[in-house]
Coordinates of C-alpha atoms in Angstrom, one line a residue:
X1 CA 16.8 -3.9 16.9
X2 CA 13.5 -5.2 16.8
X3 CA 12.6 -7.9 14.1
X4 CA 9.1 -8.5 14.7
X5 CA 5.7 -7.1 16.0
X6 CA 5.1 -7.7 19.5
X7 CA 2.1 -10.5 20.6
X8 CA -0.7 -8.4 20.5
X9 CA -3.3 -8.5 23.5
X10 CA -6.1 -10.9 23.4
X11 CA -9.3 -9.4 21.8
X12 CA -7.3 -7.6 19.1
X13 CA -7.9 -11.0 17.6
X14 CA -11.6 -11.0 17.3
X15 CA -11.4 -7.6 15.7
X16 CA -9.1 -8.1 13.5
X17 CA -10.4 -10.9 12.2
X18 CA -14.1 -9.2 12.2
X19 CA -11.9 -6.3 10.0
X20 CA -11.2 -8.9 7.6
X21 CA -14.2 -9.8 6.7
X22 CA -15.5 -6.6 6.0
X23 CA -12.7 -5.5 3.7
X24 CA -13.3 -8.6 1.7
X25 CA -16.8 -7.3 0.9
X26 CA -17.9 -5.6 -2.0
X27 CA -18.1 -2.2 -0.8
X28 CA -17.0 -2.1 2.5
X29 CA -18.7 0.7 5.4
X30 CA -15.9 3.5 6.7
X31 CA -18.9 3.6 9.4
X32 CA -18.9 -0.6 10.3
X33 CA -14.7 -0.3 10.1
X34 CA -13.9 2.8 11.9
X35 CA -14.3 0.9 15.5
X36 CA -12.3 -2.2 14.6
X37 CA -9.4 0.2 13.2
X38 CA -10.0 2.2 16.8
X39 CA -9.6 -0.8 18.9
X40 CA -7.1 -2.3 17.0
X41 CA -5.2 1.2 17.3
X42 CA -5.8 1.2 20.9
X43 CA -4.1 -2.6 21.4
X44 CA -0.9 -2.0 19.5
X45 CA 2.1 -0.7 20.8
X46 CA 4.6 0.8 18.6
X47 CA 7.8 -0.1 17.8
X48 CA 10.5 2.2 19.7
X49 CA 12.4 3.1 17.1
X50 CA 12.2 4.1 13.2
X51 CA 14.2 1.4 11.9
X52 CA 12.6 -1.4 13.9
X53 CA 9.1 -0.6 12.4
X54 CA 10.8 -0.1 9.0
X55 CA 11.7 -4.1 9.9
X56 CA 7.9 -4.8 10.2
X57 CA 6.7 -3.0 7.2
X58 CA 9.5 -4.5 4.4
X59 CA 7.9 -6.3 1.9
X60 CA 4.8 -6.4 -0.3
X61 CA 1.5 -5.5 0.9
X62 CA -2.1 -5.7 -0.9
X63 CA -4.2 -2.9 -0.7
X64 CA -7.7 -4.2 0.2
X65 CA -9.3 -1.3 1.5
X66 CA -8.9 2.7 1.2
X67 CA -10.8 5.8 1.2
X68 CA -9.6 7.6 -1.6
X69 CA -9.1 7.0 -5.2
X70 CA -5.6 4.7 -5.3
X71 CA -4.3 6.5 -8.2
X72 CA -5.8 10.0 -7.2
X73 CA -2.3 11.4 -8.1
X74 CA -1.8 10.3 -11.6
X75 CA -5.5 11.3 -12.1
X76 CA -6.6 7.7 -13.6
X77 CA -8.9 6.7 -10.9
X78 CA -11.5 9.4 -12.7
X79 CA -11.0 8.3 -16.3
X80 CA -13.6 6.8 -18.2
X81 CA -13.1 3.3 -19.1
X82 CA -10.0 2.7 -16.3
X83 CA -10.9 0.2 -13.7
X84 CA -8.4 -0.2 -11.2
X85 CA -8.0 -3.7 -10.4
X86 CA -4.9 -5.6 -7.8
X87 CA -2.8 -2.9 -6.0
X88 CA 0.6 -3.7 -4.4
X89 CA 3.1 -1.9 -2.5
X90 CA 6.3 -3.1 -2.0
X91 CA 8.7 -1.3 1.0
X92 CA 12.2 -1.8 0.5
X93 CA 14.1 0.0 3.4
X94 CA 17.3 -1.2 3.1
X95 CA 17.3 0.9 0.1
X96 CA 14.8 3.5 1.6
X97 CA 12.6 3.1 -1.2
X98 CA 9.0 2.0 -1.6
X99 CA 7.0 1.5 -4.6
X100 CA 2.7 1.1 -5.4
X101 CA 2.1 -1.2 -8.4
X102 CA -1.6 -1.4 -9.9
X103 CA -3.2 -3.3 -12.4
X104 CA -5.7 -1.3 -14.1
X105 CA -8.7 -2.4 -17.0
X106 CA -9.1 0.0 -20.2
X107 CA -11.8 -0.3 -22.1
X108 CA -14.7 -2.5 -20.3
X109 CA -11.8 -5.1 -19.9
X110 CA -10.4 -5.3 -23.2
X111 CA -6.9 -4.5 -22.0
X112 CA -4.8 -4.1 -19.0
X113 CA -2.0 -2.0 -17.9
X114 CA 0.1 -1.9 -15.1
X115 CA 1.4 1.2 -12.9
X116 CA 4.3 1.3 -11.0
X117 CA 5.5 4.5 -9.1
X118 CA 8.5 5.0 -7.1
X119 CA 9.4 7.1 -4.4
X120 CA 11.8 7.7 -2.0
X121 CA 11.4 6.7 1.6
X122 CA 12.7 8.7 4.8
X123 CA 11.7 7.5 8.3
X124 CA 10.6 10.1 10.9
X125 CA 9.2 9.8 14.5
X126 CA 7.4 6.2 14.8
X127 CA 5.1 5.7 13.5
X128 CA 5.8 8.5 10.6
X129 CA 6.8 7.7 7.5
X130 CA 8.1 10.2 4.8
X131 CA 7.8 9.8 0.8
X132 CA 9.1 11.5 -1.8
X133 CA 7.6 10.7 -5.2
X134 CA 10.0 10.2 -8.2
X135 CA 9.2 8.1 -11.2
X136 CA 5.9 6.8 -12.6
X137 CA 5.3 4.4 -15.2
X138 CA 1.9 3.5 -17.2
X139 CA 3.0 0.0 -18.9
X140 CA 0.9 -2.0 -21.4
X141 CA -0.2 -5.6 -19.9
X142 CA -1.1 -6.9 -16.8
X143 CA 1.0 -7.5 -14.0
X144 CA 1.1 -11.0 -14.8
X145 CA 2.8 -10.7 -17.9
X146 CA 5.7 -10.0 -15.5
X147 CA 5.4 -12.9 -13.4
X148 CA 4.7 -12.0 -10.1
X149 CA 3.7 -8.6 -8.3
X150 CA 7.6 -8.2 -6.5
X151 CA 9.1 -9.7 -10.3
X152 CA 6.9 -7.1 -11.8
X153 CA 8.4 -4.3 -9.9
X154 CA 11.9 -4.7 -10.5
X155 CA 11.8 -5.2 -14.3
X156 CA 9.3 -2.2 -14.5
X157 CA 11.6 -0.6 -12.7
X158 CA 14.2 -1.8 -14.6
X159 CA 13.0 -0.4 -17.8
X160 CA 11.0 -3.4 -19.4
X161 CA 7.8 -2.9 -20.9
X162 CA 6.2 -0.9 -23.8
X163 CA 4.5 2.6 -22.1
X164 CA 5.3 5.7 -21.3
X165 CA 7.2 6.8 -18.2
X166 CA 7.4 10.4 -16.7
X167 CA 9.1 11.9 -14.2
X168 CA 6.7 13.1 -10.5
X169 CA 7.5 15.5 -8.5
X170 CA 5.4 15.4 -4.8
X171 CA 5.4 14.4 -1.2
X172 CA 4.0 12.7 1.3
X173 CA 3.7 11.2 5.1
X174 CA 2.2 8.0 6.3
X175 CA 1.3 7.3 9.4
X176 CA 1.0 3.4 10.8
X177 CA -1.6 2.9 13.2
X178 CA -1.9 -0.9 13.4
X179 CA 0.7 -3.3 11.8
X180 CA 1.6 -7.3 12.7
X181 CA 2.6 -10.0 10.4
X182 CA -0.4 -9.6 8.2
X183 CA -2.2 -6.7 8.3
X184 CA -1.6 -3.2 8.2
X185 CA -3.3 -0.1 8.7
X186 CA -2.1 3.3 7.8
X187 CA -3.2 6.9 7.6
X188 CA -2.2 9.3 4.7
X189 CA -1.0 13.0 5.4
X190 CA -4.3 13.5 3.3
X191 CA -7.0 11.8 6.0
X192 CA -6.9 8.8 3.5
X193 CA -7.2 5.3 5.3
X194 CA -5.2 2.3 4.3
X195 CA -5.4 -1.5 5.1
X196 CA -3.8 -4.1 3.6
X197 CA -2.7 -7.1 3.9
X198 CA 0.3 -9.6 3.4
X199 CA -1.1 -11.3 -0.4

């Protein structure tokens, strides 16, 4: 089995770390990114099997860049007065499951919540992904009122928090087309782009 991502080829380098920088921005171009996520495509070879690249993508990720609304699906990203602020995900194959946490602002910042939804994670052909969403959660306080992003998770999870929780019902597929120790980029069944990075 393999237990890490292959040394990519030089010049992947320069573009990644050119990719970097732009996500970092403000309000990042799909126009100025779309070549470094092509190249960067182009230079990585895939893991061989399912389970190797479910090796490389265990762990907590921070979103830093995406083309859709992040919580499009709970219909919160359009509200008036909701800011989304940090977004996590956190993949835990061992237990095929993977779950999004994000911090969101009510109210021109005077309170937080915190989301957490879980879903159920099947691996296809590499570099395919399958999801199946279960649980959601909308939790009053920020995630740092359960200590860290990973610690906020599992009590969520768990059950802690005041909020309301509520059953979800939908599915998805996400396709990896760039991953190493510290940066990831995926696509969404949807045409959504993804990248994130190790926090």
């Amino acid at each position: 089995m393999e237990h890490a991502p292959s040394k990519q080829p030089s010049g992947s380098d320069a573009l990644k770390a050119t990719l970097l920088r732009q996500v970092v921005r403000p309000q990042p171009s799909l126009l100025d990114l779309q070549p470094l996520i092509a190249g960067l495509q182009q230079s990585w070879q895939p893991p061989s099997t399912g389970e190797a690249l479910a090796v490389i993508l265990d762990g907590l990720w921070q979103l830093r860049y995406t083309t859709a609304n992040a919580l499009s699906r709970l219909g919160l990203d359009d509200l008036p007065g909701v800011e989304r602020r940090r977004t996590y995900q956190f993949v835990d194959a061992a237990n095929s499951r993977l779950f999004n946490l994000a911090e969101v602002e009510l109210a021109g910042g005077l309170a937080r919540g915190t989301i957490l939804v879980r879903a159920a994670l099947r691996l296809g052909e590499v570099p395919r992904v399958h999801v199946h969403f279960e649980r959601s959660a909308l939790i009053w306080g920020g995630i740092d009122e359960f200590g860290t992003a990973e610690g906020a998770i599992r009590r969520l999870d768990a059950g802690e928090g005041v909020g309301v929780r509520f059953d979800v019902r939908s599915e998805g597929s996400v396709d990896t087309l760039y991953i190493d120790t510290d940066l990831r980029i995926a696509l969404g069944n949807r045409g959504t782009i993804f990248i994130l990075t190790r926090p």
